[in-house]
PDB file of C-alpha atoms in Angstrom:
ATOM      1  CA  UNK T   1     -99.201  29.886 226.800  1.00  0.00           C
ATOM      2  CA  UNK T   2    -100.357  28.587 230.179  1.00  0.00           C
ATOM      3  CA  UNK T   3    -103.925  28.055 230.549  1.00  0.00           C
ATOM      4  CA  UNK T   4    -106.397  29.002 233.373  1.00  0.00           C
ATOM      5  CA  UNK T   5    -106.812  25.319 233.943  1.00  0.00           C
ATOM      6  CA  UNK T   6    -102.972  24.825 234.501  1.00  0.00           C
ATOM      7  CA  UNK T   7    -102.932  27.917 236.786  1.00  0.00           C
ATOM      8  CA  UNK T   8    -105.878  26.519 239.015  1.00  0.00           C
ATOM      9  CA  UNK T   9    -103.728  23.169 239.149  1.00  0.00           C
ATOM     10  CA  UNK T  10    -100.729  25.010 240.364  1.00  0.00           C
ATOM     11  CA  UNK T  11    -102.593  26.929 242.991  1.00  0.00           C
ATOM     12  CA  UNK T  12    -104.292  23.719 244.201  1.00  0.00           C
ATOM     13  CA  UNK T  13    -101.250  21.339 244.280  1.00  0.00           C
ATOM     14  CA  UNK T  14     -98.551  23.882 245.498  1.00  0.00           C
ATOM     15  CA  UNK T  15    -100.183  26.470 247.468  1.00  0.00           C
ATOM     16  CA  UNK T  16    -103.170  24.645 248.781  1.00  0.00           C
ATOM     17  CA  UNK T  17    -105.498  27.090 247.294  1.00  0.00           C
ATOM     18  CA  UNK T  18    -108.474  24.892 246.302  1.00  0.00           C
ATOM     19  CA  UNK T  19    -111.218  27.049 244.552  1.00  0.00           C
ATOM     20  CA  UNK T  20    -109.787  30.303 243.840  1.00  0.00           C
ATOM     21  CA  UNK T  21    -111.393  32.908 241.575  1.00  0.00           C
ATOM     22  CA  UNK T  22    -109.163  33.948 238.701  1.00  0.00           C
ATOM     23  CA  UNK T  23    -110.534  37.153 237.761  1.00  0.00           C
ATOM     24  CA  UNK T  24    -108.487  38.302 234.676  1.00  0.00           C
ATOM     25  CA  UNK T  25    -105.591  37.170 232.600  1.00  0.00           C
ATOM     26  CA  UNK T  26    -102.780  39.755 231.416  1.00  0.00           C
ATOM     27  CA  UNK T  27    -100.421  38.504 228.647  1.00  0.00           C
ATOM     28  CA  UNK T  28     -97.062  40.176 228.406  1.00  0.00           C
ATOM     29  CA  UNK T  29     -94.238  39.459 226.110  1.00  0.00           C
ATOM     30  CA  UNK T  30     -92.469  37.065 228.306  1.00  0.00           C
ATOM     31  CA  UNK T  31     -94.992  36.100 231.134  1.00  0.00           C
ATOM     32  CA  UNK T  32     -98.530  35.381 231.842  1.00  0.00           C
ATOM     33  CA  UNK T  33    -100.272  37.253 234.886  1.00  0.00           C
ATOM     34  CA  UNK T  34    -103.391  36.037 236.859  1.00  0.00           C
ATOM     35  CA  UNK T  35    -105.193  37.934 239.548  1.00  0.00           C
ATOM     36  CA  UNK T  36    -106.349  35.388 241.996  1.00  0.00           C
ATOM     37  CA  UNK T  37    -108.969  35.818 244.729  1.00  0.00           C
ATOM     38  CA  UNK T  38    -109.081  33.283 247.555  1.00  0.00           C
ATOM     39  CA  UNK T  39    -111.240  33.525 250.831  1.00  0.00           C
ATOM     40  CA  UNK T  40    -108.100  34.511 252.776  1.00  0.00           C
ATOM     41  CA  UNK T  41    -106.394  37.018 250.317  1.00  0.00           C
ATOM     42  CA  UNK T  42    -105.819  38.311 246.984  1.00  0.00           C
ATOM     43  CA  UNK T  43    -102.771  37.237 244.893  1.00  0.00           C
ATOM     44  CA  UNK T  44    -100.865  37.678 241.735  1.00  0.00           C
ATOM     45  CA  UNK T  45     -99.822  34.381 240.051  1.00  0.00           C
ATOM     46  CA  UNK T  46     -97.140  34.706 237.298  1.00  0.00           C
ATOM     47  CA  UNK T  47     -95.859  32.242 234.819  1.00  0.00           C
ATOM     48  CA  UNK T  48     -93.061  32.423 232.261  1.00  0.00           C
ATOM     49  CA  UNK T  49     -93.670  31.158 228.757  1.00  0.00           C
ATOM     50  CA  UNK T  50     -90.423  32.037 227.319  1.00  0.00           C
ATOM     51  CA  UNK T  51     -87.092  30.659 228.392  1.00  0.00           C
ATOM     52  CA  UNK T  52     -85.583  33.410 230.836  1.00  0.00           C
ATOM     53  CA  UNK T  53     -82.553  32.914 232.740  1.00  0.00           C
ATOM     54  CA  UNK T  54     -83.568  35.847 234.882  1.00  0.00           C
ATOM     55  CA  UNK T  55     -86.948  34.605 235.975  1.00  0.00           C
ATOM     56  CA  UNK T  56     -86.042  32.752 239.140  1.00  0.00           C
ATOM     57  CA  UNK T  57     -83.282  35.087 240.146  1.00  0.00           C
ATOM     58  CA  UNK T  58     -85.691  37.994 240.061  1.00  0.00           C
ATOM     59  CA  UNK T  59     -88.185  36.018 242.250  1.00  0.00           C
ATOM     60  CA  UNK T  60     -85.457  35.454 244.917  1.00  0.00           C
ATOM     61  CA  UNK T  61     -84.536  39.246 244.739  1.00  0.00           C
ATOM     62  CA  UNK T  62     -88.077  40.254 245.145  1.00  0.00           C
ATOM     63  CA  UNK T  63     -88.286  38.080 248.321  1.00  0.00           C
ATOM     64  CA  UNK T  64     -85.172  39.447 249.723  1.00  0.00           C
ATOM     65  CA  UNK T  65     -86.063  42.916 249.272  1.00  0.00           C
ATOM     66  CA  UNK T  66     -89.456  42.434 250.823  1.00  0.00           C
ATOM     67  CA  UNK T  67     -87.965  40.632 253.898  1.00  0.00           C
ATOM     68  CA  UNK T  68     -85.713  43.763 254.205  1.00  0.00           C
ATOM     69  CA  UNK T  69     -88.742  46.083 254.331  1.00  0.00           C
ATOM     70  CA  UNK T  70     -88.864  47.511 250.851  1.00  0.00           C
ATOM     71  CA  UNK T  71     -92.480  48.056 249.573  1.00  0.00           C
ATOM     72  CA  UNK T  72     -92.391  45.259 246.985  1.00  0.00           C
ATOM     73  CA  UNK T  73     -95.038  42.470 247.010  1.00  0.00           C
ATOM     74  CA  UNK T  74     -94.159  39.643 249.179  1.00  0.00           C
ATOM     75  CA  UNK T  75     -93.377  36.335 247.303  1.00  0.00           C
ATOM     76  CA  UNK T  76     -95.662  33.575 248.817  1.00  0.00           C
ATOM     77  CA  UNK T  77     -93.766  30.280 249.499  1.00  0.00           C
ATOM     78  CA  UNK T  78     -95.063  27.116 248.160  1.00  0.00           C
ATOM     79  CA  UNK T  79     -96.197  24.202 250.498  1.00  0.00           C
ATOM     80  CA  UNK T  80     -92.829  22.782 249.867  1.00  0.00           C
ATOM     81  CA  UNK T  81     -91.197  26.058 251.101  1.00  0.00           C
ATOM     82  CA  UNK T  82     -89.996  27.136 247.560  1.00  0.00           C
ATOM     83  CA  UNK T  83     -90.323  30.560 246.042  1.00  0.00           C
ATOM     84  CA  UNK T  84     -91.377  29.255 242.609  1.00  0.00           C
ATOM     85  CA  UNK T  85     -92.528  25.935 241.254  1.00  0.00           C
ATOM     86  CA  UNK T  86     -92.476  24.347 237.942  1.00  0.00           C
ATOM     87  CA  UNK T  87     -95.544  22.630 236.233  1.00  0.00           C
ATOM     88  CA  UNK T  88     -95.011  21.159 232.740  1.00  0.00           C
ATOM     89  CA  UNK T  89     -92.999  23.658 230.727  1.00  0.00           C
ATOM     90  CA  UNK T  90     -93.743  26.578 232.845  1.00  0.00           C
ATOM     91  CA  UNK T  91     -92.570  28.077 236.137  1.00  0.00           C
ATOM     92  CA  UNK T  92     -94.873  30.000 238.505  1.00  0.00           C
ATOM     93  CA  UNK T  93     -94.720  32.133 241.478  1.00  0.00           C
ATOM     94  CA  UNK T  94     -97.354  33.783 243.722  1.00  0.00           C
ATOM     95  CA  UNK T  95     -97.118  37.143 245.300  1.00  0.00           C
ATOM     96  CA  UNK T  96     -99.429  39.480 247.313  1.00  0.00           C
ATOM     97  CA  UNK T  97    -101.703  41.759 245.226  1.00  0.00           C
ATOM     98  CA  UNK T  98    -101.098  45.474 245.749  1.00  0.00           C
ATOM     99  CA  UNK T  99    -104.485  47.485 245.562  1.00  0.00           C
ATOM    100  CA  UNK T 100    -104.255  51.044 244.085  1.00  0.00           C
ATOM    101  CA  UNK T 101    -103.725  53.178 240.933  1.00  0.00           C
ATOM    102  CA  UNK T 102    -100.722  54.142 238.816  1.00  0.00           C
ATOM    103  CA  UNK T 103     -98.354  56.815 240.421  1.00  0.00           C
ATOM    104  CA  UNK T 104     -97.608  60.185 239.143  1.00  0.00           C
ATOM    105  CA  UNK T 105     -94.236  61.101 237.551  1.00  0.00           C
ATOM    106  CA  UNK T 106     -93.046  62.860 240.998  1.00  0.00           C
ATOM    107  CA  UNK T 107     -94.115  59.764 242.993  1.00  0.00           C
ATOM    108  CA  UNK T 108     -92.028  57.405 240.733  1.00  0.00           C
ATOM    109  CA  UNK T 109     -89.101  59.945 241.036  1.00  0.00           C
ATOM    110  CA  UNK T 110     -89.348  59.724 244.760  1.00  0.00           C
ATOM    111  CA  UNK T 111     -89.645  56.018 245.043  1.00  0.00           C
ATOM    112  CA  UNK T 112     -87.039  55.181 242.413  1.00  0.00           C
ATOM    113  CA  UNK T 113     -84.580  57.582 244.309  1.00  0.00           C
ATOM    114  CA  UNK T 114     -85.247  55.688 247.371  1.00  0.00           C
ATOM    115  CA  UNK T 115     -84.793  52.300 245.570  1.00  0.00           C
ATOM    116  CA  UNK T 116     -81.385  53.445 244.057  1.00  0.00           C
ATOM    117  CA  UNK T 117     -80.107  54.457 247.413  1.00  0.00           C
ATOM    118  CA  UNK T 118     -81.006  51.505 249.480  1.00  0.00           C
ATOM    119  CA  UNK T 119     -81.601  48.535 247.416  1.00  0.00           C
ATOM    120  CA  UNK T 120     -78.467  46.263 246.765  1.00  0.00           C
ATOM    121  CA  UNK T 121     -78.188  42.667 245.339  1.00  0.00           C
ATOM    122  CA  UNK T 122     -78.055  40.309 248.165  1.00  0.00           C
ATOM    123  CA  UNK T 123     -74.807  38.565 248.570  1.00  0.00           C
ATOM    124  CA  UNK T 124     -76.745  35.288 248.285  1.00  0.00           C
ATOM    125  CA  UNK T 125     -77.194  36.105 244.667  1.00  0.00           C
ATOM    126  CA  UNK T 126     -74.234  35.931 242.287  1.00  0.00           C
ATOM    127  CA  UNK T 127     -74.547  38.874 239.816  1.00  0.00           C
ATOM    128  CA  UNK T 128     -73.942  38.177 236.139  1.00  0.00           C
ATOM    129  CA  UNK T 129     -73.994  41.776 235.422  1.00  0.00           C
ATOM    130  CA  UNK T 130     -70.534  42.598 236.385  1.00  0.00           C
ATOM    131  CA  UNK T 131     -68.494  42.989 233.096  1.00  0.00           C
ATOM    132  CA  UNK T 132     -64.809  42.587 233.947  1.00  0.00           C
ATOM    133  CA  UNK T 133     -63.931  44.424 230.669  1.00  0.00           C
ATOM    134  CA  UNK T 134     -65.077  47.971 231.039  1.00  0.00           C
ATOM    135  CA  UNK T 135     -64.523  48.179 227.184  1.00  0.00           C
ATOM    136  CA  UNK T 136     -67.350  45.695 226.735  1.00  0.00           C
ATOM    137  CA  UNK T 137     -69.537  47.521 229.176  1.00  0.00           C
ATOM    138  CA  UNK T 138     -69.019  50.948 227.475  1.00  0.00           C
ATOM    139  CA  UNK T 139     -69.667  49.331 224.079  1.00  0.00           C
ATOM    140  CA  UNK T 140     -72.835  47.790 225.162  1.00  0.00           C
ATOM    141  CA  UNK T 141     -74.079  51.067 226.701  1.00  0.00           C
ATOM    142  CA  UNK T 142     -73.465  52.785 223.379  1.00  0.00           C
ATOM    143  CA  UNK T 143     -74.945  50.114 221.481  1.00  0.00           C
ATOM    144  CA  UNK T 144     -78.171  50.368 223.306  1.00  0.00           C
ATOM    145  CA  UNK T 145     -78.481  53.854 221.738  1.00  0.00           C
ATOM    146  CA  UNK T 146     -77.633  52.867 218.469  1.00  0.00           C
ATOM    147  CA  UNK T 147     -80.397  50.046 218.524  1.00  0.00           C
ATOM    148  CA  UNK T 148     -82.959  52.790 219.483  1.00  0.00           C
ATOM    149  CA  UNK T 149     -81.618  55.064 216.793  1.00  0.00           C
ATOM    150  CA  UNK T 150     -82.182  52.591 214.125  1.00  0.00           C
ATOM    151  CA  UNK T 151     -85.627  51.999 215.394  1.00  0.00           C
ATOM    152  CA  UNK T 152     -86.393  55.721 214.974  1.00  0.00           C
ATOM    153  CA  UNK T 153     -85.060  55.804 211.541  1.00  0.00           C
ATOM    154  CA  UNK T 154     -87.195  52.796 210.601  1.00  0.00           C
ATOM    155  CA  UNK T 155     -90.258  54.329 212.177  1.00  0.00           C
ATOM    156  CA  UNK T 156     -89.793  57.656 210.450  1.00  0.00           C
ATOM    157  CA  UNK T 157     -89.575  55.879 207.036  1.00  0.00           C
ATOM    158  CA  UNK T 158     -92.113  53.270 207.598  1.00  0.00           C
ATOM    159  CA  UNK T 159     -94.858  55.496 209.272  1.00  0.00           C
ATOM    160  CA  UNK T 160     -93.932  58.768 207.112  1.00  0.00           C
ATOM    161  CA  UNK T 161     -92.808  60.776 210.122  1.00  0.00           C
ATOM    162  CA  UNK T 162     -90.326  63.441 208.644  1.00  0.00           C
ATOM    163  CA  UNK T 163     -90.914  65.752 211.336  1.00  0.00           C
ATOM    164  CA  UNK T 164     -89.139  63.446 213.971  1.00  0.00           C
ATOM    165  CA  UNK T 165     -85.958  64.182 212.070  1.00  0.00           C
ATOM    166  CA  UNK T 166     -84.605  66.632 214.626  1.00  0.00           C
ATOM    167  CA  UNK T 167     -84.853  63.876 217.359  1.00  0.00           C
ATOM    168  CA  UNK T 168     -82.994  61.717 215.369  1.00  0.00           C
ATOM    169  CA  UNK T 169     -80.423  64.092 215.345  1.00  0.00           C
ATOM    170  CA  UNK T 170     -80.508  64.386 219.080  1.00  0.00           C
ATOM    171  CA  UNK T 171     -80.045  60.475 219.290  1.00  0.00           C
ATOM    172  CA  UNK T 172     -77.004  60.857 217.000  1.00  0.00           C
ATOM    173  CA  UNK T 173     -75.491  63.654 219.244  1.00  0.00           C
ATOM    174  CA  UNK T 174     -76.165  61.664 222.284  1.00  0.00           C
ATOM    175  CA  UNK T 175     -73.983  58.628 220.850  1.00  0.00           C
ATOM    176  CA  UNK T 176     -71.215  61.168 219.849  1.00  0.00           C
ATOM    177  CA  UNK T 177     -71.183  62.770 223.156  1.00  0.00           C
ATOM    178  CA  UNK T 178     -71.282  59.648 224.927  1.00  0.00           C
ATOM    179  CA  UNK T 179     -68.431  58.325 222.830  1.00  0.00           C
ATOM    180  CA  UNK T 180     -66.222  61.154 223.840  1.00  0.00           C
ATOM    181  CA  UNK T 181     -66.914  60.744 227.383  1.00  0.00           C
ATOM    182  CA  UNK T 182     -65.822  57.041 227.680  1.00  0.00           C
ATOM    183  CA  UNK T 183     -63.671  57.559 230.672  1.00  0.00           C
ATOM    184  CA  UNK T 184     -66.472  59.017 232.685  1.00  0.00           C
ATOM    185  CA  UNK T 185     -68.719  56.210 231.642  1.00  0.00           C
ATOM    186  CA  UNK T 186     -65.962  53.589 232.713  1.00  0.00           C
ATOM    187  CA  UNK T 187     -65.726  55.174 236.193  1.00  0.00           C
ATOM    188  CA  UNK T 188     -69.435  55.015 236.418  1.00  0.00           C
ATOM    189  CA  UNK T 189     -69.875  51.516 235.492  1.00  0.00           C
ATOM    190  CA  UNK T 190     -66.963  50.512 238.039  1.00  0.00           C
ATOM    191  CA  UNK T 191     -69.032  52.366 240.931  1.00  0.00           C
ATOM    192  CA  UNK T 192     -72.144  50.318 239.787  1.00  0.00           C
ATOM    193  CA  UNK T 193     -70.415  47.134 239.969  1.00  0.00           C
ATOM    194  CA  UNK T 194     -68.610  47.926 243.262  1.00  0.00           C
ATOM    195  CA  UNK T 195     -71.743  49.120 244.911  1.00  0.00           C
ATOM    196  CA  UNK T 196     -74.024  46.414 243.563  1.00  0.00           C
ATOM    197  CA  UNK T 197     -76.626  49.097 242.577  1.00  0.00           C
ATOM    198  CA  UNK T 198     -79.924  47.752 241.408  1.00  0.00           C
ATOM    199  CA  UNK T 199     -82.188  49.146 238.850  1.00  0.00           C
ATOM    200  CA  UNK T 200     -85.894  48.130 238.489  1.00  0.00           C
ATOM    201  CA  UNK T 201     -85.670  47.995 234.670  1.00  0.00           C
ATOM    202  CA  UNK T 202     -89.296  48.642 233.743  1.00  0.00           C
ATOM    203  CA  UNK T 203     -90.211  51.879 235.386  1.00  0.00           C
ATOM    204  CA  UNK T 204     -93.259  52.475 233.487  1.00  0.00           C
ATOM    205  CA  UNK T 205     -96.403  54.348 235.141  1.00  0.00           C
ATOM    206  CA  UNK T 206     -98.034  50.873 235.656  1.00  0.00           C
ATOM    207  CA  UNK T 207     -95.245  49.385 237.741  1.00  0.00           C
ATOM    208  CA  UNK T 208     -95.395  51.824 240.575  1.00  0.00           C
ATOM    209  CA  UNK T 209     -98.730  51.581 242.600  1.00  0.00           C
ATOM    210  CA  UNK T 210    -100.076  54.193 244.974  1.00  0.00           C
ATOM    211  CA  UNK T 211    -102.479  52.783 247.512  1.00  0.00           C
ATOM    212  CA  UNK T 212    -105.551  54.741 248.738  1.00  0.00           C
ATOM    213  CA  UNK T 213    -103.663  55.459 252.007  1.00  0.00           C
ATOM    214  CA  UNK T 214    -100.928  56.955 249.884  1.00  0.00           C
ATOM    215  CA  UNK T 215     -98.141  54.356 250.254  1.00  0.00           C
ATOM    216  CA  UNK T 216     -96.107  53.777 247.175  1.00  0.00           C
ATOM    217  CA  UNK T 217     -94.987  50.131 246.091  1.00  0.00           C
ATOM    218  CA  UNK T 218     -92.841  48.791 243.227  1.00  0.00           C
ATOM    219  CA  UNK T 219     -94.239  45.903 241.268  1.00  0.00           C
ATOM    220  CA  UNK T 220     -93.026  43.800 238.420  1.00  0.00           C
ATOM    221  CA  UNK T 221     -89.196  43.430 239.369  1.00  0.00           C
ATOM    222  CA  UNK T 222     -88.567  40.506 236.613  1.00  0.00           C
ATOM    223  CA  UNK T 223     -86.232  42.912 235.023  1.00  0.00           C
ATOM    224  CA  UNK T 224     -84.468  44.152 237.937  1.00  0.00           C
ATOM    225  CA  UNK T 225     -80.659  43.780 238.078  1.00  0.00           C
ATOM    226  CA  UNK T 226     -77.244  45.351 238.887  1.00  0.00           C
ATOM    227  CA  UNK T 227     -76.948  48.118 236.314  1.00  0.00           C
ATOM    228  CA  UNK T 228     -76.728  51.972 236.080  1.00  0.00           C
ATOM    229  CA  UNK T 229     -79.471  53.830 237.950  1.00  0.00           C
ATOM    230  CA  UNK T 230     -79.433  56.272 235.024  1.00  0.00           C
ATOM    231  CA  UNK T 231     -81.410  53.554 232.981  1.00  0.00           C
ATOM    232  CA  UNK T 232     -84.376  53.813 235.277  1.00  0.00           C
ATOM    233  CA  UNK T 233     -84.654  57.467 234.906  1.00  0.00           C
ATOM    234  CA  UNK T 234     -84.950  57.094 231.198  1.00  0.00           C
ATOM    235  CA  UNK T 235     -88.670  56.024 231.522  1.00  0.00           C
ATOM    236  CA  UNK T 236     -89.423  59.474 233.343  1.00  0.00           C
ATOM    237  CA  UNK T 237     -87.993  61.672 230.602  1.00  0.00           C
ATOM    238  CA  UNK T 238     -88.234  64.324 229.282  1.00  0.00           C
ATOM    239  CA  UNK T 239     -90.751  65.698 231.912  1.00  0.00           C
ATOM    240  CA  UNK T 240     -88.296  64.808 234.699  1.00  0.00           C
ATOM    241  CA  UNK T 241     -85.665  67.081 233.138  1.00  0.00           C
ATOM    242  CA  UNK T 242     -88.139  69.893 232.314  1.00  0.00           C
ATOM    243  CA  UNK T 243     -89.105  70.222 235.892  1.00  0.00           C
ATOM    244  CA  UNK T 244     -87.744  70.367 239.279  1.00  0.00           C
ATOM    245  CA  UNK T 245     -88.070  66.752 239.926  1.00  0.00           C
ATOM    246  CA  UNK T 246     -84.428  65.962 239.357  1.00  0.00           C
ATOM    247  CA  UNK T 247     -83.737  67.930 242.564  1.00  0.00           C
ATOM    248  CA  UNK T 248     -86.112  65.623 244.558  1.00  0.00           C
ATOM    249  CA  UNK T 249     -84.343  62.489 242.778  1.00  0.00           C
ATOM    250  CA  UNK T 250     -80.882  63.723 243.808  1.00  0.00           C
ATOM    251  CA  UNK T 251     -82.243  64.467 247.374  1.00  0.00           C
ATOM    252  CA  UNK T 252     -83.107  60.938 247.815  1.00  0.00           C
ATOM    253  CA  UNK T 253     -79.985  59.441 245.868  1.00  0.00           C
ATOM    254  CA  UNK T 254     -77.329  61.740 246.463  1.00  0.00           C
ATOM    255  CA  UNK T 255     -74.664  59.472 245.106  1.00  0.00           C
ATOM    256  CA  UNK T 256     -76.270  60.243 241.732  1.00  0.00           C
ATOM    257  CA  UNK T 257     -74.709  63.856 242.004  1.00  0.00           C
ATOM    258  CA  UNK T 258     -71.237  62.323 241.402  1.00  0.00           C
ATOM    259  CA  UNK T 259     -72.364  61.198 237.882  1.00  0.00           C
ATOM    260  CA  UNK T 260     -74.906  63.973 237.186  1.00  0.00           C
ATOM    261  CA  UNK T 261     -73.098  64.963 233.953  1.00  0.00           C
ATOM    262  CA  UNK T 262     -73.969  61.475 232.739  1.00  0.00           C
ATOM    263  CA  UNK T 263     -77.367  61.845 233.650  1.00  0.00           C
ATOM    264  CA  UNK T 264     -77.636  64.765 231.366  1.00  0.00           C
ATOM    265  CA  UNK T 265     -75.722  63.161 228.686  1.00  0.00           C
ATOM    266  CA  UNK T 266     -77.984  60.095 228.561  1.00  0.00           C
ATOM    267  CA  UNK T 267     -81.009  62.416 228.656  1.00  0.00           C
ATOM    268  CA  UNK T 268     -79.979  63.886 225.389  1.00  0.00           C
ATOM    269  CA  UNK T 269     -81.558  60.847 223.880  1.00  0.00           C
ATOM    270  CA  UNK T 270     -85.317  61.353 222.814  1.00  0.00           C
ATOM    271  CA  UNK T 271     -86.576  58.878 225.085  1.00  0.00           C
ATOM    272  CA  UNK T 272     -89.874  60.389 225.466  1.00  0.00           C
ATOM    273  CA  UNK T 273     -90.559  59.984 221.699  1.00  0.00           C
ATOM    274  CA  UNK T 274     -88.885  56.669 221.411  1.00  0.00           C
ATOM    275  CA  UNK T 275     -91.211  55.137 224.115  1.00  0.00           C
ATOM    276  CA  UNK T 276     -94.303  56.722 222.605  1.00  0.00           C
ATOM    277  CA  UNK T 277     -93.693  55.570 219.276  1.00  0.00           C
ATOM    278  CA  UNK T 278     -92.659  52.186 220.262  1.00  0.00           C
ATOM    279  CA  UNK T 279     -95.544  51.651 222.756  1.00  0.00           C
ATOM    280  CA  UNK T 280     -97.996  52.899 220.303  1.00  0.00           C
ATOM    281  CA  UNK T 281     -96.801  50.736 217.456  1.00  0.00           C
ATOM    282  CA  UNK T 282     -96.574  47.377 219.683  1.00  0.00           C
ATOM    283  CA  UNK T 283    -100.051  48.062 220.720  1.00  0.00           C
ATOM    284  CA  UNK T 284    -101.461  48.844 217.219  1.00  0.00           C
ATOM    285  CA  UNK T 285    -102.504  52.249 218.128  1.00  0.00           C
ATOM    286  CA  UNK T 286    -102.362  53.173 214.520  1.00  0.00           C
ATOM    287  CA  UNK T 287    -102.409  55.356 212.715  1.00  0.00           C
ATOM    288  CA  UNK T 288    -100.066  57.673 214.869  1.00  0.00           C
ATOM    289  CA  UNK T 289    -101.570  61.092 216.062  1.00  0.00           C
ATOM    290  CA  UNK T 290     -99.316  63.508 214.294  1.00  0.00           C
ATOM    291  CA  UNK T 291    -100.188  66.411 216.711  1.00  0.00           C
ATOM    292  CA  UNK T 292     -99.301  64.056 219.663  1.00  0.00           C
ATOM    293  CA  UNK T 293     -95.875  63.054 218.055  1.00  0.00           C
ATOM    294  CA  UNK T 294     -95.166  66.617 217.198  1.00  0.00           C
ATOM    295  CA  UNK T 295     -95.888  67.955 220.673  1.00  0.00           C
ATOM    296  CA  UNK T 296     -93.365  65.242 222.128  1.00  0.00           C
ATOM    297  CA  UNK T 297     -90.859  66.434 219.600  1.00  0.00           C
ATOM    298  CA  UNK T 298     -91.249  69.933 220.890  1.00  0.00           C
ATOM    299  CA  UNK T 299     -90.818  68.675 224.440  1.00  0.00           C
ATOM    300  CA  UNK T 300     -87.661  66.793 223.472  1.00  0.00           C
ATOM    301  CA  UNK T 301     -86.005  69.933 221.700  1.00  0.00           C
ATOM    302  CA  UNK T 302     -86.931  71.906 224.840  1.00  0.00           C
ATOM    303  CA  UNK T 303     -85.263  69.330 226.879  1.00  0.00           C
ATOM    304  CA  UNK T 304     -82.167  69.493 224.767  1.00  0.00           C
ATOM    305  CA  UNK T 305     -81.779  73.186 225.028  1.00  0.00           C
ATOM    306  CA  UNK T 306     -81.932  72.788 228.840  1.00  0.00           C
ATOM    307  CA  UNK T 307     -79.330  70.140 228.828  1.00  0.00           C
ATOM    308  CA  UNK T 308     -77.061  71.918 226.687  1.00  0.00           C
ATOM    309  CA  UNK T 309     -77.125  74.932 229.145  1.00  0.00           C
ATOM    310  CA  UNK T 310     -76.342  72.444 232.075  1.00  0.00           C
ATOM    311  CA  UNK T 311     -73.461  70.876 230.152  1.00  0.00           C
ATOM    312  CA  UNK T 312     -71.905  74.165 229.326  1.00  0.00           C
ATOM    313  CA  UNK T 313     -73.610  74.963 225.977  1.00  0.00           C
ATOM    314  CA  UNK T 314     -72.733  71.501 224.295  1.00  0.00           C
ATOM    315  CA  UNK T 315     -74.398  71.602 220.791  1.00  0.00           C
TER     316      UNK T 315
END
């Protein structure tokens, strides 16, 4: 993992920031993050410490989107006019710091609807996400469900959570219905590739910032890529489905109405439970609170009842 001393050297040599105050360090699975305070401005310095083929393209994408007027942090070029630099074994890039707090569910619905409607992969970037073989794309889509389903089964047994079994059955139903709707999924994937739609890829509550003036900013675009907009909405379930927020989303991203059925099929999967359990386990917030888990299970089942009605009574 890169050190503060290495970060300070990068700032000095490549950005002419001589004596910055490095306020904190945040370690994530694939990168290190520093807040850098200079006399002139406040920045975020990020470094990868795992080999990632998407790190540099994501920086180029973030820069391009900021130049197009999207509210994403501006990437600061080095003194050699490069968007990122390499020091030793690690790559680094600097961007503007956005001051504010986490956004609400409805704020995230609004900003991701706008993002899906307007953000496209720049022609200067070659997409590696366009599968020529639709069968491969469909199999990959369904295999993502299967991986998460296996995690739920493992957590059920490992942490003695028999009461999540109804959600495991929802996951199984999602896989079955998705497999039955392969032609619909194939049409959707064709649209995704032809339109070069972008997803954020990590739309947690921490990655949309609301400033004191009320502006909304999307941060942490390292996982942004061409992919189905449906995958971003997963981070907002089940509360989006159990509210009127979907109407707000489709008002901002009207193309989504053409594959609304797929949104609902995908929403059958118990994402709220999956993300809660996975996050709690990764962060070692153990033992799990059974009352909280059971409340989420209830929400997931209520969501499934609503979706079944939308899909014509599918059970």
